[in-house]
């Protein structure tokens, strides 16, 4: 056996012979109900003779002779498949599909960031109404295609061809891959195609563009001039928590099933703050306290979250620590943290539960509002950002592993 393994590595002819035996035995198994016992015996005998020749260390000429004999016997006895090349391509496609599904189910699952609650660590979908912005030119042709594919920046632009009243149709969905919405100015329809957003993101393009049904539009008016930037797309590491529990400060993804006040049957992405049995407070200094110990920029996983200037007020889409309801109210936050009304309020995480917050503390519905959730709902840890690749207007690219 050791000699055969060595010859397999050193000789292409031996590798071809081994593969030939494997393929013939595979075909015998697939056609066993079609072949007579005599045919099976004859093919098996030829395959066995080739295997014995290799195991005995025969010269390559002898192995090639046995290969030709096996090919002859197989052609005489095996039943030909119609469209053999097509069948082989389909088999390869199905095997590849099974491998991809297995990787997605057990190892790495893709996910799109729908909202801004994780900003500026991970960006969700953003939309800018550019009407009236004469300084902004909508790109066309190749430049528009490159921005869409490379940086996830999409433009929607239309100029009214006649006067008329604006009407907005419902969003039509096609196979889950593309959406269409029709807008009328008078009797003239304008159709816009766009990819569907995650379930907990707005699906209505007209609302994002600021269109108001019933408004009068004049000929030549840019009634829609919208820029939509796709959220980050990343892989979720599904297997790491099979070997250890999540650590404080890690960005985790969890199912929303049966969590009160959350959208059902979707995923949420937040930063893990506390685990079962821990006592949590949010101080007026915008720092979280766990069992009396203060989290700060030296705590693993919170290097950026607590990198804010304490003199600067908390703002949306900037690292501003974590705010309780008292601090949020002072700066325009509308009941963001009802479970943490002030710095003295303490929340105790239930056993076998986790508490998680969003990094965008002034624009995040998170555990400050809906509390903790069962640990078995955790799907995995946020991993590699695979798209968009290029930079966007609001922030540099997060492509890769580099975000925290």
mmCIF file of C-alpha atoms in Angstrom:
data_model
loop_
_atom_site.group_PDB
_atom_site.id
_atom_site.type_symbol
_atom_site.label_atom_id
_atom_site.label_comp_id
_atom_site.label_asym_id
_atom_site.label_seq_id
_atom_site.Cartn_x
_atom_site.Cartn_y
_atom_site.Cartn_z
ATOM 1 C CA UNK A 1 0.000 0.000 0.000
ATOM 2 C CA UNK A 2 2.841 2.384 0.858
ATOM 3 C CA UNK A 3 4.467 1.757 -2.535
ATOM 4 C CA UNK A 4 1.189 2.459 -4.345
ATOM 5 C CA UNK A 5 0.735 5.742 -2.471
ATOM 6 C CA UNK A 6 4.274 6.801 -3.398
ATOM 7 C CA UNK A 7 3.708 5.896 -7.064
ATOM 8 C CA UNK A 8 0.425 7.838 -7.003
ATOM 9 C CA UNK A 9 2.324 10.997 -6.027
ATOM 10 C CA UNK A 10 5.150 10.426 -8.545
ATOM 11 C CA UNK A 11 3.278 9.174 -11.615
ATOM 12 C CA UNK A 12 0.466 10.872 -13.533
ATOM 13 C CA UNK A 13 -0.336 7.549 -15.227
ATOM 14 C CA UNK A 14 -0.911 5.847 -11.859
ATOM 15 C CA UNK A 15 -3.186 8.686 -10.754
ATOM 16 C CA UNK A 16 -5.198 8.280 -13.965
ATOM 17 C CA UNK A 17 -5.462 4.540 -13.373
ATOM 18 C CA UNK A 18 -6.677 4.997 -9.794
ATOM 19 C CA UNK A 19 -9.268 7.528 -10.958
ATOM 20 C CA UNK A 20 -10.371 5.163 -13.744
ATOM 21 C CA UNK A 21 -10.990 2.349 -11.259
ATOM 22 C CA UNK A 22 -12.940 4.698 -9.002
ATOM 23 C CA UNK A 23 -15.141 5.946 -11.852
ATOM 24 C CA UNK A 24 -15.864 2.418 -13.152
ATOM 25 C CA UNK A 25 -16.849 1.193 -9.679
ATOM 26 C CA UNK A 26 -19.083 4.234 -9.320
ATOM 27 C CA UNK A 27 -20.816 3.409 -12.608
ATOM 28 C CA UNK A 28 -21.265 -0.218 -11.573
ATOM 29 C CA UNK A 29 -23.020 0.953 -8.416
ATOM 30 C CA UNK A 30 -25.241 3.359 -10.394
ATOM 31 C CA UNK A 31 -26.214 0.680 -12.958
ATOM 32 C CA UNK A 32 -26.368 -2.358 -10.709
ATOM 33 C CA UNK A 33 -30.094 -2.794 -11.346
ATOM 34 C CA UNK A 34 -29.525 -2.610 -15.132
ATOM 35 C CA UNK A 35 -26.549 -4.972 -15.451
ATOM 36 C CA UNK A 36 -26.601 -8.762 -15.379
ATOM 37 C CA UNK A 37 -24.469 -10.582 -12.775
ATOM 38 C CA UNK A 38 -22.144 -11.757 -15.569
ATOM 39 C CA UNK A 39 -21.593 -8.185 -16.819
ATOM 40 C CA UNK A 40 -20.889 -6.935 -13.312
ATOM 41 C CA UNK A 41 -18.445 -9.788 -12.725
ATOM 42 C CA UNK A 42 -16.580 -9.136 -15.994
ATOM 43 C CA UNK A 43 -16.200 -5.378 -15.360
ATOM 44 C CA UNK A 44 -15.199 -5.931 -11.748
ATOM 45 C CA UNK A 45 -12.593 -8.489 -12.822
ATOM 46 C CA UNK A 46 -10.988 -5.989 -15.248
ATOM 47 C CA UNK A 47 -10.948 -3.281 -12.583
ATOM 48 C CA UNK A 48 -9.434 -5.720 -10.075
ATOM 49 C CA UNK A 49 -6.695 -6.698 -12.520
ATOM 50 C CA UNK A 50 -5.764 -3.014 -12.968
ATOM 51 C CA UNK A 51 -5.681 -2.486 -9.207
ATOM 52 C CA UNK A 52 -3.525 -5.602 -8.725
ATOM 53 C CA UNK A 53 -1.102 -4.412 -11.414
ATOM 54 C CA UNK A 54 -0.605 -1.124 -9.612
ATOM 55 C CA UNK A 55 -0.288 -2.784 -6.208
ATOM 56 C CA UNK A 56 2.301 -5.264 -7.560
ATOM 57 C CA UNK A 57 4.461 -2.454 -8.882
ATOM 58 C CA UNK A 58 4.093 -3.304 -12.584
ATOM 59 C CA UNK A 59 5.816 -1.070 -15.086
ATOM 60 C CA UNK A 60 3.813 1.790 -16.582
ATOM 61 C CA UNK A 61 3.465 -0.111 -19.861
ATOM 62 C CA UNK A 62 1.711 -2.952 -18.049
ATOM 63 C CA UNK A 63 -0.566 -0.533 -16.183
ATOM 64 C CA UNK A 64 -1.491 1.194 -19.441
ATOM 65 C CA UNK A 65 -2.316 -2.202 -20.989
ATOM 66 C CA UNK A 66 -4.666 -3.008 -18.106
ATOM 67 C CA UNK A 67 -6.264 0.461 -18.418
ATOM 68 C CA UNK A 68 -7.035 -0.196 -22.094
ATOM 69 C CA UNK A 69 -8.505 -3.579 -21.206
ATOM 70 C CA UNK A 70 -10.723 -2.030 -18.501
ATOM 71 C CA UNK A 71 -11.870 0.657 -20.935
ATOM 72 C CA UNK A 72 -12.759 -1.993 -23.546
ATOM 73 C CA UNK A 73 -14.679 -4.180 -21.064
ATOM 74 C CA UNK A 74 -16.514 -1.193 -19.596
ATOM 75 C CA UNK A 75 -17.561 0.098 -23.020
ATOM 76 C CA UNK A 76 -18.887 -3.333 -23.948
ATOM 77 C CA UNK A 77 -20.933 -3.881 -20.811
ATOM 78 C CA UNK A 78 -21.918 -0.562 -19.219
ATOM 79 C CA UNK A 79 -25.089 1.094 -20.467
ATOM 80 C CA UNK A 80 -24.487 4.419 -22.246
ATOM 81 C CA UNK A 81 -26.108 7.492 -20.685
ATOM 82 C CA UNK A 82 -27.961 9.903 -22.988
ATOM 83 C CA UNK A 83 -26.424 13.408 -22.858
ATOM 84 C CA UNK A 84 -23.568 12.194 -20.699
ATOM 85 C CA UNK A 85 -21.764 15.560 -20.620
ATOM 86 C CA UNK A 86 -24.966 17.330 -19.570
ATOM 87 C CA UNK A 87 -25.518 14.820 -16.777
ATOM 88 C CA UNK A 88 -21.963 15.330 -15.556
ATOM 89 C CA UNK A 89 -22.372 19.117 -15.549
ATOM 90 C CA UNK A 90 -25.623 18.827 -13.621
ATOM 91 C CA UNK A 91 -23.948 16.516 -11.104
ATOM 92 C CA UNK A 92 -21.097 18.994 -10.591
ATOM 93 C CA UNK A 93 -23.615 21.817 -10.198
ATOM 94 C CA UNK A 94 -25.637 19.891 -7.607
ATOM 95 C CA UNK A 95 -22.562 18.888 -5.617
ATOM 96 C CA UNK A 96 -21.353 22.493 -5.648
ATOM 97 C CA UNK A 97 -24.776 23.643 -4.497
ATOM 98 C CA UNK A 98 -24.739 21.178 -1.617
ATOM 99 C CA UNK A 99 -21.282 22.373 -0.550
ATOM 100 C CA UNK A 100 -22.360 26.022 -0.695
ATOM 101 C CA UNK A 101 -25.519 25.310 1.305
ATOM 102 C CA UNK A 102 -23.503 23.384 3.887
ATOM 103 C CA UNK A 103 -21.032 26.261 4.262
ATOM 104 C CA UNK A 104 -23.899 28.731 4.581
ATOM 105 C CA UNK A 105 -25.797 26.620 7.097
ATOM 106 C CA UNK A 106 -22.951 25.535 9.359
ATOM 107 C CA UNK A 107 -20.056 27.944 8.814
ATOM 108 C CA UNK A 108 -20.530 31.337 7.135
ATOM 109 C CA UNK A 109 -23.905 32.922 6.386
ATOM 110 C CA UNK A 110 -24.163 36.184 4.431
ATOM 111 C CA UNK A 111 -26.048 39.075 6.002
ATOM 112 C CA UNK A 112 -26.860 42.650 4.965
ATOM 113 C CA UNK A 113 -26.871 45.459 7.541
ATOM 114 C CA UNK A 114 -30.355 46.991 7.191
ATOM 115 C CA UNK A 115 -30.347 49.930 9.599
ATOM 116 C CA UNK A 116 -28.017 52.484 11.117
ATOM 117 C CA UNK A 117 -27.969 51.099 14.667
ATOM 118 C CA UNK A 118 -24.410 49.745 14.289
ATOM 119 C CA UNK A 119 -22.963 52.892 12.710
ATOM 120 C CA UNK A 120 -20.220 53.983 12.419
ATOM 121 C CA UNK A 121 -18.810 50.468 12.954
ATOM 122 C CA UNK A 122 -21.008 48.909 10.276
ATOM 123 C CA UNK A 123 -23.168 51.039 8.014
ATOM 124 C CA UNK A 124 -26.748 50.298 7.115
ATOM 125 C CA UNK A 125 -28.715 51.550 4.141
ATOM 126 C CA UNK A 126 -28.664 55.342 3.742
ATOM 127 C CA UNK A 127 -30.629 57.527 1.343
ATOM 128 C CA UNK A 128 -30.090 61.162 0.308
ATOM 129 C CA UNK A 129 -32.772 63.255 -1.395
ATOM 130 C CA UNK A 130 -30.735 65.321 -3.862
ATOM 131 C CA UNK A 131 -33.552 67.446 -5.261
ATOM 132 C CA UNK A 132 -32.525 71.053 -5.366
ATOM 133 C CA UNK A 133 -28.850 70.117 -5.156
ATOM 134 C CA UNK A 134 -27.602 71.549 -8.447
ATOM 135 C CA UNK A 135 -24.015 70.904 -7.348
ATOM 136 C CA UNK A 136 -24.617 67.128 -7.411
ATOM 137 C CA UNK A 137 -24.558 65.495 -10.823
ATOM 138 C CA UNK A 138 -26.106 62.056 -11.330
ATOM 139 C CA UNK A 139 -23.527 59.823 -13.054
ATOM 140 C CA UNK A 140 -24.400 57.935 -16.201
ATOM 141 C CA UNK A 141 -23.175 54.946 -18.174
ATOM 142 C CA UNK A 142 -20.064 53.134 -17.044
ATOM 143 C CA UNK A 143 -19.380 55.470 -14.118
ATOM 144 C CA UNK A 144 -22.843 54.749 -12.688
ATOM 145 C CA UNK A 145 -22.384 50.995 -13.143
ATOM 146 C CA UNK A 146 -18.978 51.034 -11.429
ATOM 147 C CA UNK A 147 -20.317 52.991 -8.453
ATOM 148 C CA UNK A 148 -23.215 50.553 -8.127
ATOM 149 C CA UNK A 149 -21.093 47.375 -8.288
ATOM 150 C CA UNK A 150 -17.973 48.595 -6.469
ATOM 151 C CA UNK A 151 -19.303 50.934 -3.797
ATOM 152 C CA UNK A 152 -22.993 50.013 -3.559
ATOM 153 C CA UNK A 153 -24.122 53.525 -4.558
ATOM 154 C CA UNK A 154 -27.358 53.618 -6.595
ATOM 155 C CA UNK A 155 -29.043 56.635 -8.208
ATOM 156 C CA UNK A 156 -32.698 57.128 -9.139
ATOM 157 C CA UNK A 157 -33.416 60.133 -11.319
ATOM 158 C CA UNK A 158 -36.367 61.306 -13.387
ATOM 159 C CA UNK A 159 -37.492 64.587 -14.963
ATOM 160 C CA UNK A 160 -41.182 65.232 -15.622
ATOM 161 C CA UNK A 161 -42.073 65.278 -19.303
ATOM 162 C CA UNK A 162 -45.349 67.126 -18.698
ATOM 163 C CA UNK A 163 -47.313 68.883 -15.971
ATOM 164 C CA UNK A 164 -49.415 66.663 -13.763
ATOM 165 C CA UNK A 165 -50.363 65.349 -10.352
ATOM 166 C CA UNK A 166 -48.012 62.866 -8.663
ATOM 167 C CA UNK A 167 -49.336 59.385 -7.972
ATOM 168 C CA UNK A 168 -47.382 56.549 -6.364
ATOM 169 C CA UNK A 169 -48.046 52.866 -6.983
ATOM 170 C CA UNK A 170 -47.335 49.978 -4.587
ATOM 171 C CA UNK A 171 -44.008 48.147 -4.531
ATOM 172 C CA UNK A 172 -44.144 45.036 -6.698
ATOM 173 C CA UNK A 173 -41.818 42.161 -5.769
ATOM 174 C CA UNK A 174 -40.447 39.703 -8.312
ATOM 175 C CA UNK A 175 -39.113 36.371 -6.968
ATOM 176 C CA UNK A 176 -37.445 38.113 -4.044
ATOM 177 C CA UNK A 177 -34.595 39.356 -6.253
ATOM 178 C CA UNK A 178 -35.883 42.649 -7.625
ATOM 179 C CA UNK A 179 -38.589 45.194 -6.744
ATOM 180 C CA UNK A 180 -40.388 47.658 -8.963
ATOM 181 C CA UNK A 181 -42.302 50.792 -8.112
ATOM 182 C CA UNK A 182 -44.214 52.940 -10.595
ATOM 183 C CA UNK A 183 -44.739 56.666 -10.152
ATOM 184 C CA UNK A 184 -47.115 58.665 -12.359
ATOM 185 C CA UNK A 185 -46.950 62.339 -13.212
ATOM 186 C CA UNK A 186 -50.314 62.921 -14.824
ATOM 187 C CA UNK A 187 -50.780 60.004 -17.215
ATOM 188 C CA UNK A 188 -47.059 59.379 -17.727
ATOM 189 C CA UNK A 189 -45.637 56.371 -15.800
ATOM 190 C CA UNK A 190 -42.031 56.251 -14.531
ATOM 191 C CA UNK A 191 -40.814 52.836 -13.431
ATOM 192 C CA UNK A 192 -37.955 52.287 -11.006
ATOM 193 C CA UNK A 193 -36.260 48.947 -10.410
ATOM 194 C CA UNK A 194 -34.294 48.282 -7.239
ATOM 195 C CA UNK A 195 -33.046 45.366 -5.174
ATOM 196 C CA UNK A 196 -35.137 44.447 -2.119
ATOM 197 C CA UNK A 197 -33.935 45.581 1.271
ATOM 198 C CA UNK A 198 -33.747 43.402 4.405
ATOM 199 C CA UNK A 199 -37.115 42.864 6.143
ATOM 200 C CA UNK A 200 -36.565 45.517 8.831
ATOM 201 C CA UNK A 201 -35.586 48.255 6.346
ATOM 202 C CA UNK A 202 -37.981 50.449 4.329
ATOM 203 C CA UNK A 203 -39.152 48.830 1.099
ATOM 204 C CA UNK A 204 -40.789 51.919 -0.403
ATOM 205 C CA UNK A 205 -38.514 53.825 -2.788
ATOM 206 C CA UNK A 206 -40.965 56.714 -3.154
ATOM 207 C CA UNK A 207 -40.968 57.349 0.598
ATOM 208 C CA UNK A 208 -37.193 57.442 0.645
ATOM 209 C CA UNK A 209 -37.238 59.943 -2.192
ATOM 210 C CA UNK A 210 -39.603 62.223 -0.265
ATOM 211 C CA UNK A 211 -42.420 61.990 -2.828
ATOM 212 C CA UNK A 212 -45.856 63.191 -1.716
ATOM 213 C CA UNK A 213 -48.826 61.788 -3.624
ATOM 214 C CA UNK A 214 -51.088 64.541 -4.891
ATOM 215 C CA UNK A 215 -48.409 67.203 -5.277
ATOM 216 C CA UNK A 216 -48.300 69.131 -8.555
ATOM 217 C CA UNK A 217 -45.263 68.513 -10.746
ATOM 218 C CA UNK A 218 -44.264 70.839 -13.557
ATOM 219 C CA UNK A 219 -42.724 69.877 -16.858
ATOM 220 C CA UNK A 220 -38.919 69.761 -16.650
ATOM 221 C CA UNK A 221 -38.909 69.371 -12.847
ATOM 222 C CA UNK A 222 -36.599 66.786 -11.247
ATOM 223 C CA UNK A 223 -39.296 65.120 -9.185
ATOM 224 C CA UNK A 224 -36.981 62.322 -8.055
ATOM 225 C CA UNK A 225 -33.249 62.624 -7.547
ATOM 226 C CA UNK A 226 -32.292 60.001 -4.992
ATOM 227 C CA UNK A 227 -29.005 58.464 -3.942
ATOM 228 C CA UNK A 228 -29.213 55.166 -2.050
ATOM 229 C CA UNK A 229 -26.109 53.608 -0.501
ATOM 230 C CA UNK A 230 -26.343 49.885 0.259
ATOM 231 C CA UNK A 231 -25.600 48.649 3.739
ATOM 232 C CA UNK A 232 -22.524 46.589 4.511
ATOM 233 C CA UNK A 233 -22.753 42.912 3.559
ATOM 234 C CA UNK A 234 -20.823 40.506 5.754
ATOM 235 C CA UNK A 235 -20.404 36.859 6.628
ATOM 236 C CA UNK A 236 -21.638 35.619 9.994
ATOM 237 C CA UNK A 237 -19.286 33.121 11.633
ATOM 238 C CA UNK A 238 -21.756 30.422 12.683
ATOM 239 C CA UNK A 239 -19.388 27.825 14.131
ATOM 240 C CA UNK A 240 -17.180 29.782 16.550
ATOM 241 C CA UNK A 241 -19.734 29.702 19.367
ATOM 242 C CA UNK A 242 -19.883 25.914 19.167
ATOM 243 C CA UNK A 243 -16.507 25.966 20.914
ATOM 244 C CA UNK A 244 -16.871 28.911 23.310
ATOM 245 C CA UNK A 245 -19.557 31.378 24.460
ATOM 246 C CA UNK A 246 -19.711 34.937 23.112
ATOM 247 C CA UNK A 247 -17.398 37.440 24.786
ATOM 248 C CA UNK A 248 -18.299 40.892 25.994
ATOM 249 C CA UNK A 249 -17.624 43.452 23.275
ATOM 250 C CA UNK A 250 -18.085 41.077 20.339
ATOM 251 C CA UNK A 251 -20.554 41.998 17.598
ATOM 252 C CA UNK A 252 -23.122 39.213 17.617
ATOM 253 C CA UNK A 253 -25.994 38.304 15.309
ATOM 254 C CA UNK A 254 -29.141 36.791 16.789
ATOM 255 C CA UNK A 255 -32.622 35.717 15.753
ATOM 256 C CA UNK A 256 -35.527 37.949 16.706
ATOM 257 C CA UNK A 257 -38.051 35.124 17.111
ATOM 258 C CA UNK A 258 -40.376 35.529 20.118
ATOM 259 C CA UNK A 259 -38.563 38.618 21.455
ATOM 260 C CA UNK A 260 -41.280 41.149 22.339
ATOM 261 C CA UNK A 261 -41.287 44.405 20.324
ATOM 262 C CA UNK A 262 -38.896 43.066 17.665
ATOM 263 C CA UNK A 263 -39.692 42.215 14.043
ATOM 264 C CA UNK A 264 -40.230 38.475 13.823
ATOM 265 C CA UNK A 265 -38.218 36.078 11.654
ATOM 266 C CA UNK A 266 -35.251 38.314 10.977
ATOM 267 C CA UNK A 267 -31.765 38.924 12.367
ATOM 268 C CA UNK A 268 -30.396 41.682 14.582
ATOM 269 C CA UNK A 269 -26.775 42.704 14.956
ATOM 270 C CA UNK A 270 -25.581 44.333 18.190
ATOM 271 C CA UNK A 271 -22.564 44.460 20.484
ATOM 272 C CA UNK A 272 -22.686 42.132 23.489
ATOM 273 C CA UNK A 273 -22.746 44.136 26.725
ATOM 274 C CA UNK A 274 -23.636 41.747 29.523
ATOM 275 C CA UNK A 275 -24.428 38.115 30.316
ATOM 276 C CA UNK A 276 -26.754 36.267 32.647
ATOM 277 C CA UNK A 277 -26.692 37.389 36.293
ATOM 278 C CA UNK A 278 -24.782 40.653 35.673
ATOM 279 C CA UNK A 279 -26.010 44.010 36.999
ATOM 280 C CA UNK A 280 -25.917 46.792 34.409
ATOM 281 C CA UNK A 281 -26.083 50.592 34.755
ATOM 282 C CA UNK A 282 -25.518 53.396 32.246
ATOM 283 C CA UNK A 283 -23.877 56.404 33.862
ATOM 284 C CA UNK A 284 -24.397 60.026 32.921
ATOM 285 C CA UNK A 285 -20.767 59.889 31.750
ATOM 286 C CA UNK A 286 -22.055 57.670 28.876
ATOM 287 C CA UNK A 287 -20.225 54.585 30.122
ATOM 288 C CA UNK A 288 -21.740 51.216 31.024
ATOM 289 C CA UNK A 289 -21.078 49.773 34.478
ATOM 290 C CA UNK A 290 -21.110 45.991 34.943
ATOM 291 C CA UNK A 291 -21.420 44.906 38.586
ATOM 292 C CA UNK A 292 -20.038 48.342 39.475
ATOM 293 C CA UNK A 293 -17.028 48.118 37.105
ATOM 294 C CA UNK A 294 -16.831 50.789 34.404
ATOM 295 C CA UNK A 295 -16.315 49.824 30.763
ATOM 296 C CA UNK A 296 -13.976 52.155 28.867
ATOM 297 C CA UNK A 297 -11.716 52.313 25.806
ATOM 298 C CA UNK A 298 -9.288 49.858 27.410
ATOM 299 C CA UNK A 299 -11.996 47.162 27.587
ATOM 300 C CA UNK A 300 -11.587 44.683 24.698
ATOM 301 C CA UNK A 301 -14.216 45.335 22.043
ATOM 302 C CA UNK A 302 -14.980 48.890 23.189
ATOM 303 C CA UNK A 303 -11.863 50.683 21.931
ATOM 304 C CA UNK A 304 -13.866 52.752 19.433
ATOM 305 C CA UNK A 305 -17.195 52.929 21.258
ATOM 306 C CA UNK A 306 -15.619 54.806 24.184
ATOM 307 C CA UNK A 307 -13.155 56.855 22.143
ATOM 308 C CA UNK A 308 -15.493 59.888 22.196
ATOM 309 C CA UNK A 309 -14.631 63.352 23.499
ATOM 310 C CA UNK A 310 -16.596 63.741 26.775
ATOM 311 C CA UNK A 311 -16.975 67.479 26.120
ATOM 312 C CA UNK A 312 -18.731 66.851 22.826
ATOM 313 C CA UNK A 313 -22.475 66.001 23.064
ATOM 314 C CA UNK A 314 -23.670 62.588 21.841
ATOM 315 C CA UNK A 315 -24.541 62.539 18.138
ATOM 316 C CA UNK A 316 -25.994 60.140 15.620
ATOM 317 C CA UNK A 317 -23.577 58.093 13.492
ATOM 318 C CA UNK A 318 -20.621 58.947 15.749
ATOM 319 C CA UNK A 319 -19.061 57.023 18.596
ATOM 320 C CA UNK A 320 -20.672 58.600 21.654
ATOM 321 C CA UNK A 321 -20.506 55.820 24.244
ATOM 322 C CA UNK A 322 -23.894 54.671 25.564
ATOM 323 C CA UNK A 323 -26.594 57.003 26.828
ATOM 324 C CA UNK A 324 -29.341 56.429 29.387
ATOM 325 C CA UNK A 325 -32.799 57.964 28.953
ATOM 326 C CA UNK A 326 -31.931 61.088 30.936
ATOM 327 C CA UNK A 327 -28.906 61.939 28.764
ATOM 328 C CA UNK A 328 -30.720 60.963 25.553
ATOM 329 C CA UNK A 329 -33.586 63.322 26.422
ATOM 330 C CA UNK A 330 -31.207 66.237 26.952
ATOM 331 C CA UNK A 331 -29.955 65.893 23.370
ATOM 332 C CA UNK A 332 -33.139 65.141 21.483
ATOM 333 C CA UNK A 333 -33.352 61.370 21.914
ATOM 334 C CA UNK A 334 -36.977 60.258 22.191
ATOM 335 C CA UNK A 335 -37.304 57.601 24.891
ATOM 336 C CA UNK A 336 -34.326 55.599 23.618
ATOM 337 C CA UNK A 337 -33.604 53.817 26.907
ATOM 338 C CA UNK A 338 -36.783 53.259 28.942
ATOM 339 C CA UNK A 339 -35.120 50.428 30.915
ATOM 340 C CA UNK A 340 -32.331 52.823 31.949
ATOM 341 C CA UNK A 341 -34.158 56.036 32.916
ATOM 342 C CA UNK A 342 -31.161 57.499 34.786
ATOM 343 C CA UNK A 343 -27.690 56.600 36.006
ATOM 344 C CA UNK A 344 -28.968 54.995 39.215
ATOM 345 C CA UNK A 345 -31.286 52.552 37.439
ATOM 346 C CA UNK A 346 -29.978 48.999 37.354
ATOM 347 C CA UNK A 347 -30.934 46.191 35.013
ATOM 348 C CA UNK A 348 -30.221 42.580 35.999
ATOM 349 C CA UNK A 349 -29.698 40.237 33.061
ATOM 350 C CA UNK A 350 -31.672 37.031 33.465
ATOM 351 C CA UNK A 351 -29.906 33.690 33.680
ATOM 352 C CA UNK A 352 -29.009 32.222 30.263
ATOM 353 C CA UNK A 353 -29.733 35.581 28.625
ATOM 354 C CA UNK A 354 -27.646 38.301 26.935
ATOM 355 C CA UNK A 355 -27.926 42.081 26.813
ATOM 356 C CA UNK A 356 -26.753 43.861 23.653
ATOM 357 C CA UNK A 357 -26.568 47.515 22.539
ATOM 358 C CA UNK A 358 -26.039 49.221 19.189
ATOM 359 C CA UNK A 359 -22.945 51.359 18.639
ATOM 360 C CA UNK A 360 -25.036 54.249 17.264
ATOM 361 C CA UNK A 361 -26.318 55.080 20.726
ATOM 362 C CA UNK A 362 -28.420 58.095 19.642
ATOM 363 C CA UNK A 363 -30.108 56.138 16.858
ATOM 364 C CA UNK A 364 -30.455 52.561 18.042
ATOM 365 C CA UNK A 365 -33.344 50.507 19.329
ATOM 366 C CA UNK A 366 -31.570 47.900 21.423
ATOM 367 C CA UNK A 367 -31.453 46.247 24.847
ATOM 368 C CA UNK A 368 -31.983 49.616 26.522
ATOM 369 C CA UNK A 369 -35.513 49.439 25.130
ATOM 370 C CA UNK A 370 -36.439 45.729 24.818
ATOM 371 C CA UNK A 371 -34.128 44.182 27.394
ATOM 372 C CA UNK A 372 -32.248 40.886 27.239
ATOM 373 C CA UNK A 373 -32.865 37.834 25.053
ATOM 374 C CA UNK A 374 -32.255 34.057 25.380
ATOM 375 C CA UNK A 375 -28.678 33.028 24.601
ATOM 376 C CA UNK A 376 -29.827 30.178 22.338
ATOM 377 C CA UNK A 377 -31.013 32.778 19.803
ATOM 378 C CA UNK A 378 -27.434 33.802 19.020
ATOM 379 C CA UNK A 379 -26.595 32.739 15.460
ATOM 380 C CA UNK A 380 -22.934 33.758 15.316
ATOM 381 C CA UNK A 381 -20.360 36.528 15.318
ATOM 382 C CA UNK A 382 -20.028 39.260 12.691
ATOM 383 C CA UNK A 383 -17.093 38.390 10.481
ATOM 384 C CA UNK A 384 -15.693 39.379 7.069
ATOM 385 C CA UNK A 385 -17.276 42.357 5.234
ATOM 386 C CA UNK A 386 -17.350 41.272 1.577
ATOM 387 C CA UNK A 387 -19.294 44.140 -0.038
ATOM 388 C CA UNK A 388 -19.257 47.030 -0.856
ATOM 389 C CA UNK A 389 -15.567 47.071 -1.672
ATOM 390 C CA UNK A 390 -14.877 50.717 -2.428
ATOM 391 C CA UNK A 391 -15.198 53.831 -0.275
ATOM 392 C CA UNK A 392 -18.476 55.695 0.114
ATOM 393 C CA UNK A 393 -19.154 59.374 0.793
ATOM 394 C CA UNK A 394 -19.950 58.984 4.460
ATOM 395 C CA UNK A 395 -17.116 56.661 5.492
ATOM 396 C CA UNK A 396 -14.109 54.682 4.271
ATOM 397 C CA UNK A 397 -14.588 51.119 3.103
ATOM 398 C CA UNK A 398 -14.930 48.461 5.799
ATOM 399 C CA UNK A 399 -14.100 45.664 3.359
ATOM 400 C CA UNK A 400 -12.250 42.863 5.148
ATOM 401 C CA UNK A 401 -11.692 42.116 8.824
ATOM 402 C CA UNK A 402 -10.512 45.524 9.989
ATOM 403 C CA UNK A 403 -13.594 46.924 11.740
ATOM 404 C CA UNK A 404 -14.127 46.509 15.497
#
